[in-house]
Coordinates of C-alpha atoms and ligand atoms in Angstrom, one line a residue:
M1 CA -9.1 -2.8 7.2
Q2 CA -6.9 -0.9 9.7
S3 CA -3.3 -1.9 9.4
L4 CA -1.2 -3.2 12.3
T5 CA 2.0 -1.6 13.3
F6 CA 5.1 -3.5 14.6
L7 CA 8.4 -3.1 16.3
T8 CA 10.9 -5.9 16.2
L9 CA 14.0 -6.9 18.2
S10 CA 16.2 -9.6 16.7
K11 CA 19.5 -11.1 17.8
N12 CA 20.8 -11.7 14.3
G13 CA 20.5 -10.2 10.9
E14 CA 18.8 -13.3 9.4
S15 CA 15.8 -13.3 11.7
R16 CA 15.6 -9.5 11.3
A17 CA 15.4 -9.8 7.6
E18 CA 12.9 -12.7 7.8
L19 CA 10.6 -10.7 10.1
R20 CA 10.8 -7.7 7.9
D21 CA 10.0 -9.7 4.8
A22 CA 7.0 -11.4 6.5
L23 CA 5.6 -8.1 7.8
V24 CA 6.1 -6.2 4.5
G25 CA 4.9 -9.1 2.4
S26 CA 1.7 -9.6 4.4
G27 CA 0.3 -6.4 3.0
R28 CA -1.5 -5.7 6.2
A29 CA 1.3 -4.9 8.7
H30 CA 3.7 -2.0 9.0
L31 CA 7.2 -2.4 10.4
L32 CA 7.9 0.9 12.3
A33 CA 11.4 0.0 13.4
D34 CA 13.8 -2.8 14.1
C35 CA 15.2 -1.9 17.6
A36 CA 18.9 -2.3 18.3
S37 CA 18.6 -3.1 22.0
P38 CA 16.0 -3.9 24.7
E39 CA 16.5 -0.3 26.0
Q40 CA 15.6 1.1 22.6
M41 CA 12.6 -1.1 22.3
L42 CA 11.2 0.1 25.7
A43 CA 11.7 3.7 24.5
D44 CA 10.3 3.1 21.1
V45 CA 7.2 1.3 22.4
A46 CA 6.4 4.2 24.7
R47 CA 6.9 6.8 21.9
L48 CA 5.4 5.0 18.9
R49 CA 2.7 2.9 20.5
P50 CA 2.7 0.1 18.0
S51 CA 0.0 -2.6 17.9
A52 CA 2.6 -5.3 18.7
A53 CA 6.2 -6.1 19.3
I54 CA 8.1 -9.1 18.1
I55 CA 11.1 -10.2 20.1
T56 CA 13.3 -13.1 19.1
V57 CA 14.4 -15.4 21.9
G58 CA 16.7 -18.4 22.3
P59 CA 18.6 -20.6 21.6
D60 CA 20.8 -19.5 24.5
N61 CA 20.1 -17.5 27.6
S62 CA 17.2 -15.2 26.9
E63 CA 16.9 -13.6 30.4
K64 CA 17.4 -10.2 29.0
E65 CA 14.5 -10.6 26.6
F66 CA 12.2 -12.0 29.2
T67 CA 13.0 -9.1 31.5
L68 CA 12.3 -6.8 28.6
I69 CA 8.9 -8.5 28.0
K70 CA 7.9 -8.0 31.7
K71 CA 8.9 -4.4 31.6
L72 CA 6.9 -3.8 28.3
V73 CA 3.8 -5.5 29.7
A74 CA 4.0 -3.4 32.9
A75 CA 4.5 -0.1 31.0
S76 CA 2.3 -0.8 28.0
P77 CA -0.3 -3.5 28.8
D78 CA -2.2 -2.7 25.6
I79 CA 0.6 -3.8 23.3
A80 CA 0.7 -7.4 22.2
I81 CA 4.1 -9.1 22.6
I82 CA 5.0 -11.9 20.3
T83 CA 8.2 -14.0 20.8
A84 CA 9.9 -15.7 17.9
A85 CA 12.4 -18.5 17.9
H86 CA 13.9 -21.2 15.7
D87 CA 13.6 -23.8 18.4
P88 CA 10.1 -24.3 19.7
A89 CA 11.4 -25.8 23.0
P90 CA 8.5 -26.1 25.4
A91 CA 10.6 -24.5 28.2
L92 CA 11.2 -21.5 25.9
I93 CA 7.6 -21.1 25.0
L94 CA 6.5 -21.4 28.6
S95 CA 9.0 -18.8 29.8
S96 CA 7.8 -16.5 27.0
M97 CA 4.2 -16.9 28.1
R98 CA 5.0 -16.4 31.8
S99 CA 6.8 -13.2 31.0
G100 CA 3.7 -11.9 29.3
A101 CA 4.0 -12.8 25.6
R102 CA 0.7 -13.5 23.9
E103 CA 1.9 -15.4 20.9
F104 CA 4.8 -17.6 19.9
L105 CA 6.1 -17.6 16.3
Q106 CA 8.3 -20.3 15.0
L107 CA 11.1 -19.4 12.6
P108 CA 11.5 -19.8 9.7
I109 CA 8.1 -18.2 9.3
N110 CA 5.3 -20.3 7.9
S111 CA 3.0 -18.0 6.0
D112 CA -0.3 -19.5 7.1
E113 CA 0.8 -19.5 10.7
F114 CA 2.0 -15.9 10.4
H115 CA -1.4 -14.8 9.0
S116 CA -3.2 -16.5 11.8
V117 CA -1.0 -14.7 14.3
L118 CA -1.9 -11.4 12.5
D119 CA -5.6 -12.3 12.6
R120 CA -5.4 -12.8 16.4
I121 CA -3.5 -9.5 16.9
A122 CA -6.1 -7.8 14.7
E123 CA -8.9 -9.3 16.9
L124 CA -7.2 -8.1 20.0
C125 CA -7.0 -4.6 18.5
A126 CA -10.7 -4.7 17.5
A127 CA -11.6 -5.8 21.0
G128 CA -10.0 -2.6 22.1
K129 CA -7.4 -4.4 24.3
T130 CA -4.5 -3.0 22.4
T131 CA -3.6 0.1 20.4
L132 CA -5.1 0.7 17.0
H133 CA -4.2 4.0 15.6
K134 CA -6.1 6.1 13.2
S135 CA -4.1 5.3 10.2
G136 CA -4.1 7.5 7.0
R137 CA -3.4 5.9 3.7
V138 CA 0.2 6.4 2.4
I139 CA 0.4 6.7 -1.4
A140 CA 3.9 6.6 -2.8
V141 CA 4.6 8.0 -6.3
F142 CA 7.6 6.5 -7.9
S143 CA 9.1 6.3 -11.3
G144 CA 12.1 4.2 -12.5
K145 CA 13.7 7.2 -14.3
G146 CA 13.8 10.9 -14.0
G147 CA 11.8 13.3 -16.1
T148 CA 8.7 11.1 -16.3
G149 CA 6.5 13.6 -14.5
A150 CA 6.3 11.7 -11.2
S151 CA 6.6 15.0 -9.2
F152 CA 4.0 16.7 -11.4
F153 CA 1.7 13.8 -11.0
G154 CA 2.3 13.4 -7.3
T155 CA 1.7 17.0 -6.4
N156 CA -1.5 17.1 -8.5
L157 CA -2.7 13.8 -7.0
A158 CA -2.2 15.3 -3.5
A159 CA -4.0 18.4 -4.6
A160 CA -6.9 16.4 -6.0
M161 CA -7.7 14.6 -2.7
D162 CA -10.9 15.7 -0.9
V163 CA -9.7 14.8 2.5
P164 CA -6.9 16.2 4.7
T165 CA -3.7 15.3 2.8
L166 CA 0.0 15.9 3.3
L167 CA 2.4 15.8 0.4
V168 CA 5.9 14.7 1.7
D169 CA 8.8 15.4 -0.6
L170 CA 11.2 12.5 -0.1
D171 CA 13.5 13.5 -3.0
L172 CA 15.9 14.5 -0.2
Q173 CA 18.7 15.7 -2.5
A174 CA 16.8 17.5 -5.1
G175 CA 13.1 17.8 -4.2
D176 CA 11.2 20.7 -5.4
A177 CA 7.6 19.6 -4.8
A178 CA 6.9 22.7 -2.7
S179 CA 7.7 24.9 -5.7
F180 CA 5.2 23.0 -7.9
L181 CA 2.6 24.2 -5.3
G182 CA 4.0 27.8 -5.4
L183 CA 5.2 27.6 -1.8
D184 CA 8.2 29.0 0.0
T185 CA 8.9 26.7 2.9
K186 CA 10.7 27.6 6.1
Y187 CA 10.9 24.1 7.5
S188 CA 11.6 20.7 6.0
I189 CA 11.7 17.0 6.8
A190 CA 15.2 17.7 8.2
D191 CA 13.6 19.7 11.1
F192 CA 11.3 16.7 11.7
A193 CA 14.2 14.4 11.9
H194 CA 16.2 16.7 14.3
N195 CA 13.2 17.0 16.6
R196 CA 12.1 13.4 16.4
A197 CA 12.1 12.8 20.1
R198 CA 9.7 15.6 20.9
L199 CA 7.3 15.7 17.9
D200 CA 3.8 16.4 19.1
D201 CA 0.8 17.8 17.3
S202 CA 1.6 21.4 17.7
L203 CA 5.3 21.0 16.7
M204 CA 4.3 18.9 13.6
A205 CA 1.7 21.4 12.6
S206 CA 4.2 24.2 12.8
L207 CA 6.8 22.3 10.6
V208 CA 4.4 21.6 7.6
T209 CA 3.5 24.3 5.2
P210 CA -0.3 24.7 4.4
H211 CA -1.3 25.1 0.8
S212 CA -5.1 24.9 0.5
S213 CA -7.9 23.7 2.8
N214 CA -7.1 20.0 2.4
L215 CA -3.4 20.1 1.5
A216 CA -0.2 20.8 3.3
V217 CA 3.4 20.0 2.3
L218 CA 6.4 18.7 4.2
A219 CA 9.3 19.9 2.1
A220 CA 12.6 18.2 1.2
P221 CA 15.6 19.6 3.0
L222 CA 16.4 23.2 2.0
E223 CA 20.1 22.4 1.9
A224 CA 21.3 19.3 0.1
H225 CA 23.8 18.4 2.8
E226 CA 21.0 18.1 5.4
A227 CA 19.7 15.1 3.5
E228 CA 22.6 13.0 4.8
D229 CA 21.3 13.3 8.4
I230 CA 18.0 11.7 7.5
K231 CA 18.1 7.9 8.0
P232 CA 15.6 5.3 6.9
K233 CA 14.4 4.8 10.5
D234 CA 13.6 8.5 10.8
V235 CA 11.5 8.3 7.7
S236 CA 9.5 5.3 8.9
E237 CA 8.9 6.9 12.3
I238 CA 7.9 10.3 10.8
L239 CA 5.5 8.7 8.4
H240 CA 4.0 6.6 11.2
L241 CA 3.3 9.7 13.3
L242 CA 2.0 11.7 10.3
R243 CA -0.4 9.0 9.2
Q244 CA -2.2 9.4 12.5
R245 CA -2.9 13.0 11.6
Y246 CA -3.7 13.0 7.9
E247 CA -6.1 10.9 6.0
R248 CA -3.8 10.7 3.0
I249 CA 0.0 11.0 2.7
V250 CA 1.4 11.3 -0.8
L251 CA 5.1 10.7 -1.2
D252 CA 7.1 12.2 -4.0
L253 CA 10.2 10.0 -4.3
P254 CA 13.5 10.1 -6.2
H255 CA 14.2 7.5 -8.9
T256 CA 16.6 5.3 -7.0
F257 CA 16.3 2.5 -4.6
D258 CA 18.3 4.0 -1.8
P259 CA 17.6 2.9 1.8
V260 CA 15.4 5.9 2.6
T261 CA 13.3 5.4 -0.5
V262 CA 12.9 1.7 0.3
A263 CA 11.8 2.5 3.8
A264 CA 9.1 4.8 2.4
L265 CA 8.0 2.2 -0.2
D266 CA 7.8 -0.5 2.5
L267 CA 5.4 1.7 4.5
A268 CA 3.2 2.7 1.6
D269 CA -0.2 1.2 1.2
D270 CA -0.2 2.0 -2.5
I271 CA 2.7 2.6 -5.0
L272 CA 1.8 4.5 -8.1
L273 CA 4.5 3.6 -10.6
V274 CA 4.6 6.3 -13.2
L275 CA 6.0 5.7 -16.7
T276 CA 6.1 7.3 -20.1
L277 CA 5.5 4.9 -23.0
D278 CA 9.0 4.8 -24.6
I279 CA 11.6 2.2 -24.5
P280 CA 13.7 3.6 -21.6
G281 CA 10.5 4.3 -19.6
I282 CA 9.1 0.8 -20.1
R283 CA 12.5 -0.8 -19.4
S284 CA 13.0 1.1 -16.1
T285 CA 9.4 0.3 -15.1
R286 CA 10.0 -3.4 -15.6
R287 CA 13.2 -3.2 -13.6
A288 CA 11.3 -1.4 -10.8
L289 CA 8.6 -4.1 -10.8
K290 CA 11.3 -6.8 -10.4
I291 CA 12.8 -5.0 -7.5
F292 CA 9.3 -4.6 -5.9
D293 CA 8.9 -8.4 -6.3
R294 CA 12.3 -8.9 -4.6
L295 CA 11.2 -6.7 -1.8
D296 CA 8.1 -9.0 -1.4
Y297 CA 5.6 -6.2 -2.1
P298 CA 2.2 -7.7 -2.9
R299 CA 1.3 -6.8 -6.5
R300 CA -2.0 -5.5 -5.4
K301 CA -0.2 -2.5 -3.8
I302 CA 1.3 -1.5 -7.1
H303 CA -0.6 0.5 -9.7
V304 CA 1.1 1.4 -13.0
V305 CA 0.1 4.8 -14.5
V306 CA 1.1 6.2 -17.9
N307 CA 2.0 9.9 -18.0
R308 CA 2.3 12.1 -21.1
W309 CA -0.1 9.8 -23.0
S310 CA -1.1 10.7 -26.5
K311 CA -2.8 9.0 -29.3
G312 CA 0.3 9.6 -31.3
I313 CA 2.2 7.0 -29.3
D314 CA 2.4 3.9 -31.3
V315 CA 2.4 1.0 -28.9
E316 CA 0.0 -1.7 -28.3
L317 CA -1.0 -1.3 -24.7
K318 CA -1.8 -5.0 -24.3
K319 CA 1.8 -5.8 -25.3
V320 CA 3.2 -3.3 -22.7
E321 CA 1.0 -4.9 -20.1
T322 CA 2.2 -8.4 -21.0
H323 CA 5.8 -7.2 -21.0
L324 CA 5.4 -5.6 -17.5
G325 CA 3.1 -8.3 -16.1
E326 CA 0.8 -5.5 -14.8
Q327 CA -2.3 -3.7 -16.0
L328 CA -2.0 0.0 -16.8
I329 CA -4.6 1.7 -14.6
G330 CA -4.3 5.3 -15.7
F331 CA -3.4 7.4 -18.7
V332 CA -2.6 11.1 -17.9
P333 CA -2.6 12.9 -21.3
N334 CA 0.4 14.8 -22.6
D335 CA -0.2 18.6 -22.4
Y336 CA 3.1 20.4 -22.6
H337 CA 1.7 24.0 -22.3
K338 CA -0.7 23.5 -19.5
V339 CA 1.7 21.4 -17.5
M340 CA 4.6 23.7 -18.0
N341 CA 2.5 26.7 -17.1
S342 CA 1.2 25.0 -14.0
I343 CA 4.7 24.2 -12.8
N344 CA 6.1 27.6 -13.6
L345 CA 3.2 29.4 -11.9
G346 CA 3.2 27.0 -9.0
E347 CA -0.5 26.3 -9.4
P348 CA -1.6 22.7 -9.4
L349 CA -3.5 22.0 -12.6
V350 CA -6.2 20.0 -10.8
Q351 CA -7.1 23.2 -9.0
S352 CA -6.4 25.9 -11.6
D353 CA -8.0 24.1 -14.6
P354 CA -10.7 21.7 -13.4
A355 CA -11.9 21.1 -17.0
S356 CA -8.6 19.9 -18.5
K357 CA -8.3 16.3 -19.5
V358 CA -5.1 16.0 -17.3
T359 CA -7.2 17.1 -14.3
I360 CA -10.0 14.7 -15.0
E361 CA -7.7 11.7 -15.3
I362 CA -5.7 12.6 -12.2
K363 CA -8.9 13.1 -10.2
R364 CA -10.1 9.7 -11.4
I365 CA -6.9 8.0 -10.3
A366 CA -7.1 9.9 -6.9
A367 CA -10.6 8.5 -6.4
L368 CA -9.4 5.0 -7.4
V369 CA -6.5 4.9 -4.8
S370 CA -8.7 6.6 -2.2
G371 CA -11.0 3.6 -2.2
N372 CA -9.9 0.6 -0.3
G373 CA -7.0 -0.5 -2.5
H374 CA -9.0 -2.9 -4.6
P375 CA -8.1 -2.9 -8.3
P376 CA -10.2 -0.8 -10.6
T377 CA -13.5 -2.3 -11.6
A378 CA -13.7 -0.8 -15.0
H379 CA -10.6 -1.0 -17.2
P380 CA -9.8 2.5 -18.6
R381 CA -9.2 1.1 -22.1
K382 CA -12.7 1.5 -23.2
R383 CA -13.0 5.0 -22.0
L384 CA -9.7 5.8 -23.6
L385 CA -10.6 4.6 -27.0
G386 CA -13.6 6.9 -26.7
M387 CA -11.4 9.8 -25.9
F388 CA -8.5 9.2 -28.3
G389 CA -9.9 7.0 -31.0
R390 CA -8.4 3.7 -32.1
Q391 CA -4.7 3.0 -31.7
T392 CA -2.9 2.7 -35.1
T393 CA -0.7 -0.3 -35.6
S394 CA 1.4 0.6 -38.6
S395 CA 4.0 3.3 -38.2
P396 CA 7.7 3.9 -38.9
V397 CA 8.9 2.9 -35.3
D398 CA 7.2 -0.2 -34.1
L399 CA 7.6 0.0 -30.3
S400 CA 5.6 -3.2 -29.8
K401 CA 8.1 -5.1 -31.9
M402 CA 11.0 -3.7 -29.9
L403 CA 9.3 -4.8 -26.7
E404 CA 9.1 -8.3 -28.0
D405 CA 12.7 -8.2 -28.9
M406 CA 13.5 -7.0 -25.3
A407 CA 11.5 -9.7 -23.6
Ligands
LIG1 N1 1.3 15.2 -18.5 C1 2.3 15.9 -18.9 N2 2.3 16.5 -20.1 C2 3.3 17.3 -20.5 N3 4.4 17.5 -19.9 C3 4.6 16.9 -18.7 C4 3.5 16.1 -18.1 N4 3.9 15.6 -16.9 C5 5.2 16.1 -16.7 N5 5.6 16.8 -17.8 C6 6.9 17.5 -17.9 O1 7.9 16.6 -17.5 C7 8.9 17.3 -16.9 C8 9.4 16.5 -15.7 O2 8.4 16.5 -14.7 P1 8.8 16.1 -13.2 O3 7.5 16.0 -12.5 O4 9.8 17.0 -12.6 O5 9.4 14.6 -13.4 P2 10.1 13.6 -12.4 O6 9.7 14.0 -11.0 O7 9.6 12.2 -12.8 O8 11.6 13.7 -12.6 C9 8.3 18.7 -16.4 O9 9.1 19.7 -17.0 C10 6.9 18.7 -17.0 O10 6.7 19.9 -17.7
LIG2 MG1 10.7 14.4 -9.3

């Protein structure tokens, strides 16, 4: 299913947050930007061509908003306008419709009503009456703590894709994904942000660095201080523009929930949450899942992947899954030498060593998330037991027991 894109304009922070939560929580809509003024909305609609715009109106004079709606309809008749208000006064609804709004949404949002509005917008899009962009899949790779191998996994996942893919390094302060691919980059996401207003195909093509036939990278800022100039809104817009040009966008993220990272996670279709099976790893993963819940991300968008897996790890996987409340969908083996060599040589293992077990597992996960986002049909456990033999249960350090104590 193609996803719908939205801009919002709200009079107060509460409705803004409510609209954001409803859009992000729906799992089928992307919030491109919350506009600060009617002027900004006019400019952003022209530039970003969303599927729809939501504008809050009332309770007092809403002439400015109605004027905006008329202008939007005149300038971009293919974009669906939705008005939202706490008070469903007939006069307000009538004025909205007369200005050109297609839908009225009552606040606070009722989830069923919201979904039926989304259904109607999707129908409009399908009927070709409004904009529906080609929209590549955004796959965020995140880990609750550093050193887990998120960057190694993310770069190799990107290199394992068999469709045009862009790896975007959003570890703005310390990103080095380009070096994992052996690339020297001249431009970075900071250049994207500076040139936001005039980004077209040829400029975008010149700011990314090609790697192999299906892979290019958009590097993190070359100087750490440039990171401060990049705002969450820049990242949402840049990703929106990029997903119209690439089939897959893989995001390498830092290990914090800063506003830029949250903006990226909001937009992602899938979040691959990477952990190592040790107490700090499991604990930070549980914390991250709790934050995802608070951010209203549907659990189906989250996939937990174990990195540095080995049969020597003594932990009952079932207990980890129960503790996290999530299935483990992948197990990338630990291979210190191969991984270290690949990073040092700047050659993604999935390309340089197609037969390695690390490659085979990362390719399997790439195929999994490249599907349509449905959960895996076959649980990897069976396959794993075949590969690594049975898990032992008695050992000096009983991780499972420690997990129970933590719960
Ligand atoms: N599957 C693996 N097997 C062995 N070592 C790994 C594996 N994945 C990552 N590493 C090691 O972990 C270290 C941290 O990796 P990195 O991708 O930079 O982590 P993060 O981005 O989570 O901070 C690297 O030095 C790498 O060699
Ligand atoms: Mg990293």
